[in-house]
Amino acid sequence: MSKDTKDRSVEDCRSIEYGSTEDVPLQTVLSPSGKVIVVGNEVDEAMEFAKHHEHIELTAKEDRRVKRKLDMIVMPLFSFLYMIQFMDKTCISFAAVMGIQADYSMAGTMYSWTTSCFYLGYLIASPLAAITLQKLPSMTTSATCIIIWGAVQCLHATAKSYSTFTLLRTLLGVLEAFVSPIFVIMMNQYYKKSEHFGYIGVLYGFNGLGTVILASISYGLYHNVTSYTMEAYKILFIIVGCLTILNGLLILFIMPNTPADAKFLTEREKLVVLERIRGNNQGFGSKKFKWHQVKECVCDIRTWLYFFIGISVAIPNGGISSFGSIILKGFGYSTEKSLLMKAPIGACELVGLAVLPFLSYFITKRMIIAVSYLLICVMSSCLLAFSSNNNVALAGYYITGIAPVGIITVTSLVASNTAGHTKKLTANAISLIGYSAGNIIGPQTFTTADAPHYNKAKAAIVGCYCAAILLMTIMSLLNARENKRRDRVQQELGDKYVVIENQEFADLTDFENAEFRYSL
């Protein structure tokens, strides 16, 4: 763009006064590429809330106080949800050594497909979920799906055939597609960009707690297997299903669709939440589905980096989460002992991921933490894949508990670095499709011919973690370069650089908002 054109664009931005009527644009802004963007009345829901309330000065003390309140109400609900969500998906791994394969006459890759079909349903439903959660009240919709999801989990105990069982597993995947995006929405509604990586790490850390709880329950059920009128693994499905229903009801009755409707916040605290998230350059969300944001998302190289990172970290996840108990049996442990021996990998995950907020306080660049963690995963997966000593291989297996840092990074980057509500939900759906595809592929790498050590699958895990590190490095360099370019353009414009009132809540994408900077 020429200097004259750029100056004319700036004058255009100044020529329209801020309007409050519904039939005129609010304002225009100059995008980082020099294009004039008209901000109409199809803005974020936070804009309307901000227009009807005075701007407040947020003190550090008040910020900490409200953050503590959110940490005591919002985070426990969603940490519990993450834990239950993970337990729903992975209790099949425990059922695998409790007799389900024999009961349903599973041979060849039939067991692998009990996990792959879950993610197949997830993959198919993700685009529909992205549209639905934008059109309908997001929290209410997700909470309803969680309750139905719990009921379907309970119905696993009634399946009489393998085909019925796999159908129920597929339905679980479809329902989860309507739940996973809610974490990205929640993070943007209540937490700062600088907090996203660490707090999502806490959510995933509760997956580890779920593993510990599942291991304990499974061990107890199997230890007393002769005391029940049904198979022990069916009781496991019912327990997890009931916990899921409880969690859905809690979210339905406690969580509002936006912070503006939160009954657990005072009017002042709602304004504090609004001020907390101003720096995100994103708001509460918009009900208008914008096709130009979908197009921008598809053309954004970051979207496809999220997709391929998702695949890279999901292939190991799909394999290890499905075959973890079987891998342990391959080390020579009995069925009962292998159930209990899964607890340490959950403990490693809980501790390793729950410390991410503390690490983020000292190391502000999340990619440095993520790549460091994945380098440890490369080392641990090499121990698992190539060591002939069972104790060393077992240690490698346990350390891979921190591997979810890969999908934590993707989720936090979508939350922090994708602006525009439609674009964000689309990017999240595409990243989840990649993650689903990887989880479908993962179990298939564990072939019957390679049992019980599955050396080829373990080697594939090493390669996938290396690929994820490479892709994350490319992402970091790309974002750092773009941030420097935007800083340079802003300096060149000087006084001609215009920021409209509440621009951060105008539902602009990261390509449209010159104030937006990518988190590293």
XYZ file of C-alpha atoms in Angstrom:
520
model
C 0.000 0.000 0.000
C 1.312 3.509 -0.877
C 1.792 6.210 1.763
C -1.045 8.322 0.265
C -3.434 5.385 0.377
C -2.436 4.591 3.967
C -2.956 8.241 5.022
C -6.325 8.301 3.285
C -7.303 5.110 5.122
C -6.384 6.740 8.422
C -8.522 9.778 7.589
C -11.377 7.401 6.737
C -10.976 5.909 10.205
C -11.387 9.370 11.747
C -14.269 10.489 9.539
C -17.061 8.446 11.169
C -18.156 9.440 14.654
C -18.899 6.798 17.260
C -22.574 5.873 16.849
C -25.097 4.193 19.103
C -27.950 3.680 16.641
C -28.459 0.289 15.085
C -28.542 1.422 11.445
C -25.114 3.096 11.219
C -21.583 1.770 11.634
C -19.895 2.310 14.958
C -16.511 3.252 13.512
C -13.789 2.162 11.113
C -10.305 0.904 11.936
C -7.150 0.319 9.958
C -6.044 -3.308 9.887
C -2.369 -4.348 10.178
C -2.354 -4.878 6.396
C -3.602 -1.328 5.763
C -7.188 -2.272 4.900
C -10.037 -0.144 6.289
C -12.357 -2.331 8.380
C -15.901 -1.079 9.004
C -17.048 -1.953 12.511
C -20.822 -2.352 12.321
C -23.330 -3.316 14.997
C -22.457 -7.032 14.770
C -19.917 -6.779 17.561
C -18.991 -8.843 20.603
C -21.475 -9.132 23.469
C -18.883 -7.475 25.704
C -19.209 -4.274 23.620
C -22.837 -3.788 24.660
C -21.952 -4.382 28.290
C -19.034 -1.921 28.071
C -21.177 0.783 26.398
C -23.674 0.752 29.263
C -21.099 0.911 32.044
C -18.425 3.416 32.907
C -14.794 2.505 32.391
C -13.138 1.682 35.716
C -9.547 1.845 36.838
C -8.508 -1.628 37.875
C -6.113 -1.848 40.804
C -3.765 -4.795 41.288
C -5.435 -5.602 44.614
C -8.919 -5.730 43.107
C -7.653 -7.754 40.166
C -6.165 -10.355 42.523
C -9.327 -10.493 44.623
C -11.633 -11.149 41.674
C -9.157 -13.602 40.174
C -9.182 -15.575 43.443
C -12.968 -15.681 43.307
C -12.878 -17.002 39.743
C -10.276 -19.537 40.809
C -12.580 -20.770 43.569
C -15.726 -21.056 41.410
C -14.944 -21.273 37.694
C -11.715 -23.281 37.743
C -12.936 -26.093 40.061
C -16.020 -26.646 37.878
C -14.013 -26.911 34.678
C -11.161 -28.852 36.282
C -13.733 -31.396 37.441
C -15.185 -31.420 33.919
C -11.757 -32.030 32.362
C -11.121 -34.857 34.795
C -14.490 -36.507 34.093
C -14.087 -35.942 30.352
C -10.767 -37.777 30.434
C -12.159 -40.573 32.625
C -15.017 -41.063 30.158
C -12.588 -41.496 27.281
C -9.974 -43.654 28.965
C -11.962 -46.030 31.163
C -11.962 -48.282 28.071
C -8.231 -48.779 28.710
C -9.006 -50.154 32.160
C -11.907 -52.211 30.840
C -9.479 -53.746 28.326
C -7.701 -55.705 31.053
C -10.871 -56.328 33.073
C -12.389 -58.684 30.508
C -14.191 -56.546 27.927
C -12.179 -57.922 24.991
C -13.165 -61.478 25.788
C -16.808 -60.600 26.495
C -17.262 -58.919 23.119
C -15.014 -61.407 21.276
C -12.648 -58.671 20.120
C -9.953 -59.828 17.719
C -7.469 -58.093 15.451
C -8.053 -54.336 15.474
C -11.521 -54.510 17.041
C -10.295 -53.168 20.380
C -8.345 -50.369 18.678
C -11.552 -49.239 17.023
C -13.317 -48.803 20.373
C -11.069 -45.758 20.823
C -10.811 -44.738 17.168
C -14.596 -44.686 16.698
C -14.885 -42.287 19.649
C -12.630 -39.796 17.899
C -14.316 -40.479 14.563
C -17.560 -39.198 16.085
C -15.632 -36.282 17.563
C -14.116 -35.449 14.173
C -17.424 -35.557 12.306
C -19.307 -33.438 14.844
C -16.656 -30.728 15.446
C -17.711 -28.382 12.572
C -21.381 -28.621 13.582
C -20.449 -27.966 17.212
C -18.553 -24.791 16.263
C -21.631 -23.343 14.548
C -24.082 -24.521 17.216
C -22.106 -23.113 20.141
C -22.009 -19.720 18.453
C -25.704 -19.619 17.611
C -27.003 -21.006 20.927
C -26.123 -20.068 24.537
C -22.731 -21.751 24.818
C -22.616 -22.802 28.477
C -26.219 -24.011 28.555
C -25.738 -26.011 25.360
C -22.517 -27.635 26.565
C -23.974 -28.441 29.997
C -26.947 -30.162 28.338
C -24.581 -32.200 26.165
C -22.554 -33.170 29.261
C -25.687 -34.543 30.959
C -26.649 -36.552 27.855
C -23.045 -37.674 27.555
C -23.142 -39.062 31.104
C -26.327 -40.960 30.323
C -24.727 -42.496 27.219
C -21.706 -43.500 29.320
C -24.029 -45.305 31.756
C -25.686 -47.087 28.826
C -22.330 -48.720 28.033
C -23.201 -51.201 30.780
C -26.260 -52.367 28.799
C -24.565 -53.083 25.447
C -25.165 -56.679 24.375
C -22.910 -56.722 21.319
C -19.697 -55.222 19.988
C -21.584 -53.185 17.357
C -23.849 -51.621 19.992
C -20.858 -50.855 22.185
C -18.953 -49.125 19.363
C -22.090 -47.125 18.479
C -22.247 -45.822 22.047
C -18.534 -44.980 21.916
C -19.123 -43.012 18.693
C -22.011 -41.106 20.311
C -19.696 -40.159 23.181
C -17.312 -38.628 20.647
C -20.124 -36.667 18.984
C -21.216 -35.260 22.349
C -17.692 -34.364 23.438
C -17.323 -32.236 20.305
C -19.956 -29.937 21.858
C -18.045 -29.762 25.143
C -14.366 -29.221 24.299
C -14.803 -25.732 22.696
C -16.328 -24.426 25.923
C -12.899 -24.382 27.571
C -11.562 -21.926 24.979
C -14.681 -19.755 25.363
C -14.433 -19.796 29.161
C -10.735 -18.868 29.147
C -11.374 -15.791 27.014
C -14.374 -14.702 29.046
C -12.645 -14.732 32.437
C -8.844 -14.905 32.118
C -6.011 -12.854 30.634
C -3.947 -14.105 27.709
C -0.930 -14.403 29.984
C -2.912 -16.818 32.179
C -4.253 -19.097 29.434
C -1.324 -21.494 29.102
C -0.867 -22.096 32.823
C -4.564 -22.434 33.611
C -5.223 -24.805 30.721
C -2.275 -26.763 32.106
C -4.138 -27.031 35.422
C -7.233 -28.320 33.609
C -5.194 -31.012 31.878
C -3.422 -31.780 35.144
C -6.763 -32.974 36.455
C -6.664 -35.620 33.732
C -3.851 -37.103 35.782
C -6.008 -37.033 38.891
C -8.692 -38.798 36.869
C -6.192 -41.521 35.964
C -5.277 -42.002 39.644
C -8.960 -42.226 40.607
C -9.741 -44.623 37.744
C -6.793 -46.822 38.668
C -7.945 -46.977 42.287
C -11.589 -47.682 41.426
C -10.669 -50.282 38.787
C -8.297 -52.038 41.151
C -10.967 -52.147 43.861
C -13.622 -53.416 41.465
C -11.406 -56.100 39.979
C -10.133 -57.172 43.396
C -13.736 -57.909 44.425
C -14.920 -59.090 41.022
C -16.820 -62.094 42.407
C -19.038 -59.877 44.566
C -21.056 -58.280 41.747
C -24.000 -59.378 39.646
C -22.492 -57.725 36.544
C -19.001 -57.395 35.105
C -16.711 -55.065 37.068
C -15.953 -52.848 34.052
C -19.691 -52.192 33.569
C -19.846 -50.810 37.101
C -16.907 -48.597 36.163
C -18.876 -47.188 33.214
C -21.860 -46.445 35.467
C -19.743 -44.699 38.117
C -18.049 -42.468 35.553
C -21.378 -41.755 33.822
C -23.039 -40.644 37.073
C -20.120 -38.331 37.875
C -20.483 -36.829 34.400
C -24.197 -36.148 34.897
C -23.441 -34.479 38.243
C -20.836 -32.241 36.635
C -23.234 -31.267 33.847
C -25.896 -30.260 36.359
C -23.413 -28.149 38.342
C -22.316 -26.254 35.220
C -25.933 -25.831 34.078
C -27.011 -24.209 37.351
C -23.846 -22.260 38.239
C -22.157 -21.074 35.027
C -23.703 -18.192 33.020
C -23.369 -17.899 29.257
C -21.346 -14.681 29.712
C -19.783 -13.013 32.780
C -22.360 -10.219 32.419
C -25.010 -12.723 33.574
C -22.966 -14.289 36.391
C -24.957 -14.541 39.629
C -21.776 -15.234 41.590
C -20.315 -11.830 40.585
C -21.387 -8.396 41.816
C -21.876 -5.582 39.298
C -18.472 -4.196 40.230
C -16.840 -7.608 39.830
C -18.389 -7.992 36.366
C -16.707 -4.729 35.355
C -13.437 -5.997 36.823
C -13.713 -9.139 34.670
C -14.357 -6.917 31.640
C -11.233 -4.867 32.400
C -9.205 -8.031 33.012
C -9.855 -9.289 29.494
C -9.429 -5.995 27.604
C -5.828 -6.892 26.881
C -6.973 -10.082 25.137
C -8.483 -7.937 22.355
C -11.370 -10.393 22.498
C -14.654 -10.315 24.403
C -17.420 -12.609 25.607
C -18.403 -13.857 22.141
C -20.679 -12.936 19.253
C -23.846 -14.709 18.086
C -23.324 -13.636 14.478
C -21.645 -16.305 12.356
C -19.320 -14.450 9.978
C -18.253 -16.273 6.834
C -15.407 -13.836 6.123
C -13.844 -14.920 9.419
C -14.140 -18.571 8.361
C -12.358 -17.732 5.099
C -9.639 -15.847 6.968
C -9.211 -18.766 9.361
C -8.789 -21.275 6.543
C -6.222 -19.007 4.848
C -4.252 -18.425 8.062
C -1.110 -20.602 8.225
C -1.433 -20.687 12.030
C -4.671 -22.660 11.713
C -2.877 -25.439 9.865
C 0.037 -25.388 12.270
C -2.524 -25.975 15.057
C -3.964 -28.806 12.958
C -0.661 -30.593 12.383
C 0.597 -30.047 15.929
C -2.705 -31.556 17.079
C -2.141 -34.636 14.928
C 1.481 -34.959 16.079
C 0.656 -34.965 19.795
C -2.577 -36.951 19.422
C -1.109 -40.034 17.765
C 0.965 -40.841 20.889
C -1.961 -39.881 23.118
C -4.398 -42.157 21.311
C -2.016 -45.089 21.495
C -0.828 -44.696 25.076
C -4.237 -43.870 26.563
C -5.829 -46.913 24.886
C -3.009 -49.394 25.343
C -1.494 -48.169 28.608
C -2.789 -51.066 30.698
C -1.865 -53.542 27.962
C 1.665 -52.081 27.772
C 1.973 -52.605 31.524
C 0.838 -56.223 31.172
C 3.546 -56.596 28.547
C 6.068 -55.764 31.258
C 4.964 -58.934 33.051
C 2.473 -57.486 35.549
C -0.727 -59.336 36.395
C -4.114 -57.903 35.398
C -4.787 -56.652 38.916
C -1.321 -55.123 39.299
C -1.395 -53.478 35.858
C -4.583 -51.623 36.816
C -2.906 -50.170 39.892
C 0.351 -49.461 38.071
C -1.388 -46.860 35.891
C -1.761 -44.518 38.874
C 1.851 -43.185 38.736
C 1.484 -41.917 35.163
C -1.591 -39.992 36.326
C 0.336 -38.597 39.290
C 3.167 -37.535 36.960
C 0.648 -35.797 34.702
C -1.072 -34.064 37.631
C 2.142 -32.708 39.128
C 3.896 -31.956 35.845
C 1.006 -29.973 34.365
C -0.385 -28.345 37.507
C 2.915 -26.480 37.991
C 2.570 -24.732 34.609
C 1.011 -21.550 36.118
C 4.040 -21.215 38.406
C 6.479 -21.831 35.556
C 4.600 -19.297 33.422
C 5.143 -16.687 36.127
C 8.916 -16.976 35.712
C 9.067 -17.960 32.013
C 6.607 -15.740 30.159
C 7.087 -17.363 26.742
C 4.906 -20.474 26.748
C 6.652 -22.013 23.745
C 9.920 -22.299 25.690
C 8.103 -24.300 28.384
C 6.182 -26.410 25.853
C 9.246 -27.325 23.780
C 11.210 -28.133 26.951
C 8.462 -30.465 28.118
C 8.269 -32.152 24.722
C 12.035 -32.668 24.683
C 11.579 -34.561 27.960
C 8.812 -36.555 26.253
C 11.184 -37.441 23.402
C 13.660 -38.724 25.960
C 11.040 -40.686 27.914
C 9.459 -42.205 24.798
C 12.938 -43.289 23.662
C 13.316 -45.086 26.990
C 9.940 -46.725 26.472
C 10.638 -47.670 22.859
C 14.254 -48.737 22.862
C 15.256 -49.817 26.372
C 15.560 -53.560 27.005
C 15.310 -52.984 30.750
C 11.687 -53.139 31.877
C 12.255 -50.791 34.821
C 13.812 -48.143 32.568
C 11.017 -48.562 29.999
C 8.443 -48.264 32.799
C 10.039 -44.990 33.943
C 9.837 -43.730 30.362
C 6.162 -44.683 30.227
C 5.417 -42.753 33.414
C 7.262 -39.608 32.319
C 5.143 -39.439 29.139
C 2.380 -38.350 31.502
C 3.454 -34.743 30.832
C 2.892 -35.184 27.076
C -0.510 -33.372 27.071
C 1.533 -30.167 27.164
C 1.339 -30.398 23.349
C -2.439 -30.086 23.139
C -2.369 -27.616 26.052
C -0.172 -25.399 23.891
C -2.502 -25.705 20.898
C -5.591 -24.969 23.001
C -3.969 -21.970 24.698
C -2.731 -20.592 21.372
C -6.188 -20.859 19.820
C -7.587 -19.076 22.899
C -4.917 -16.355 22.992
C -3.896 -15.884 19.360
C -7.124 -16.241 17.391
C -9.404 -13.213 17.592
C -12.892 -12.908 16.130
C -15.422 -15.268 17.684
C -16.294 -17.107 14.472
C -12.631 -17.409 13.536
C -11.767 -18.684 17.014
C -14.442 -21.395 16.993
C -13.467 -22.390 13.452
C -9.764 -22.607 14.351
C -10.650 -24.597 17.447
C -12.790 -26.983 15.381
C -9.987 -27.505 12.839
C -7.416 -28.113 15.600
C -9.799 -30.594 17.235
C -10.286 -32.349 13.898
C -6.504 -32.754 13.732
C -6.425 -33.958 17.334
C -9.257 -36.389 16.614
C -7.528 -37.696 13.497
C -4.370 -38.310 15.500
C -6.300 -40.152 18.191
C -7.936 -42.302 15.510
C -4.548 -43.140 14.009
C -2.798 -43.697 17.360
C -4.486 -46.943 18.432
C -4.101 -48.344 14.905
C -0.307 -48.164 15.224
C -0.563 -50.847 17.934
C -1.018 -53.914 15.742
C -1.735 -57.423 16.992
C 1.304 -58.760 15.115
C 3.538 -56.446 17.145
C 2.151 -57.494 20.557
C 3.002 -57.514 23.419
C 5.845 -54.968 23.150
C 4.530 -52.865 20.213
C 7.997 -51.570 19.313
C 6.914 -49.981 16.011
C 4.143 -48.016 17.697
C 6.554 -46.812 20.388
C 9.031 -45.656 17.726
C 6.202 -43.747 16.003
C 5.552 -41.948 19.291
C 9.155 -40.662 19.331
C 8.832 -39.338 15.782
C 5.543 -37.580 16.504
C 6.941 -35.670 19.480
C 9.916 -34.541 17.349
C 7.517 -33.306 14.657
C 5.514 -31.352 17.240
C 8.687 -29.594 18.466
C 9.596 -28.553 14.909
C 6.096 -27.182 14.222
C 6.022 -25.237 17.500
C 9.372 -23.656 16.673
C 8.042 -22.525 13.280
C 4.946 -21.094 15.006
C 7.076 -19.095 17.471
C 9.249 -17.578 14.742
C 6.187 -16.673 12.664
C 4.437 -14.905 15.567
C 7.566 -13.072 16.726
C 8.171 -11.725 13.220
C 4.574 -10.525 12.845
C 4.610 -8.778 16.239
C 7.777 -6.883 15.274
C 6.223 -5.874 11.944
C 3.115 -4.496 13.660
C 5.199 -2.567 16.180
C 7.194 -1.045 13.320
C 4.073 -0.011 11.366
C 2.557 1.575 14.476
C 5.726 3.622 15.073
C 5.774 4.768 11.442
C 2.158 5.989 11.634
C 2.787 7.957 14.832
C -0.144 10.285 15.628
C -2.064 8.943 12.624
C -2.481 5.608 14.397
C -6.118 5.499 15.557
C -7.742 3.261 18.178
C -11.516 3.559 18.599
C -13.290 3.285 21.930
C -13.740 -0.350 23.047
C -12.011 -1.547 19.860
C -11.016 -4.718 21.704
C -14.696 -5.726 21.888
C -15.546 -5.091 18.227
C -15.245 -8.795 17.273
C -12.293 -8.025 15.018
C -10.007 -10.863 13.997
C -6.296 -10.877 14.723
C -5.768 -9.939 11.056
C -8.131 -6.944 11.384
C -7.090 -5.499 14.741
C -3.812 -3.562 14.622
C -3.717 -3.567 18.429
C -3.523 -7.359 18.522
C -0.217 -9.013 19.370
C 0.429 -12.757 19.251
C 1.423 -14.463 22.481
C 4.717 -16.314 22.305
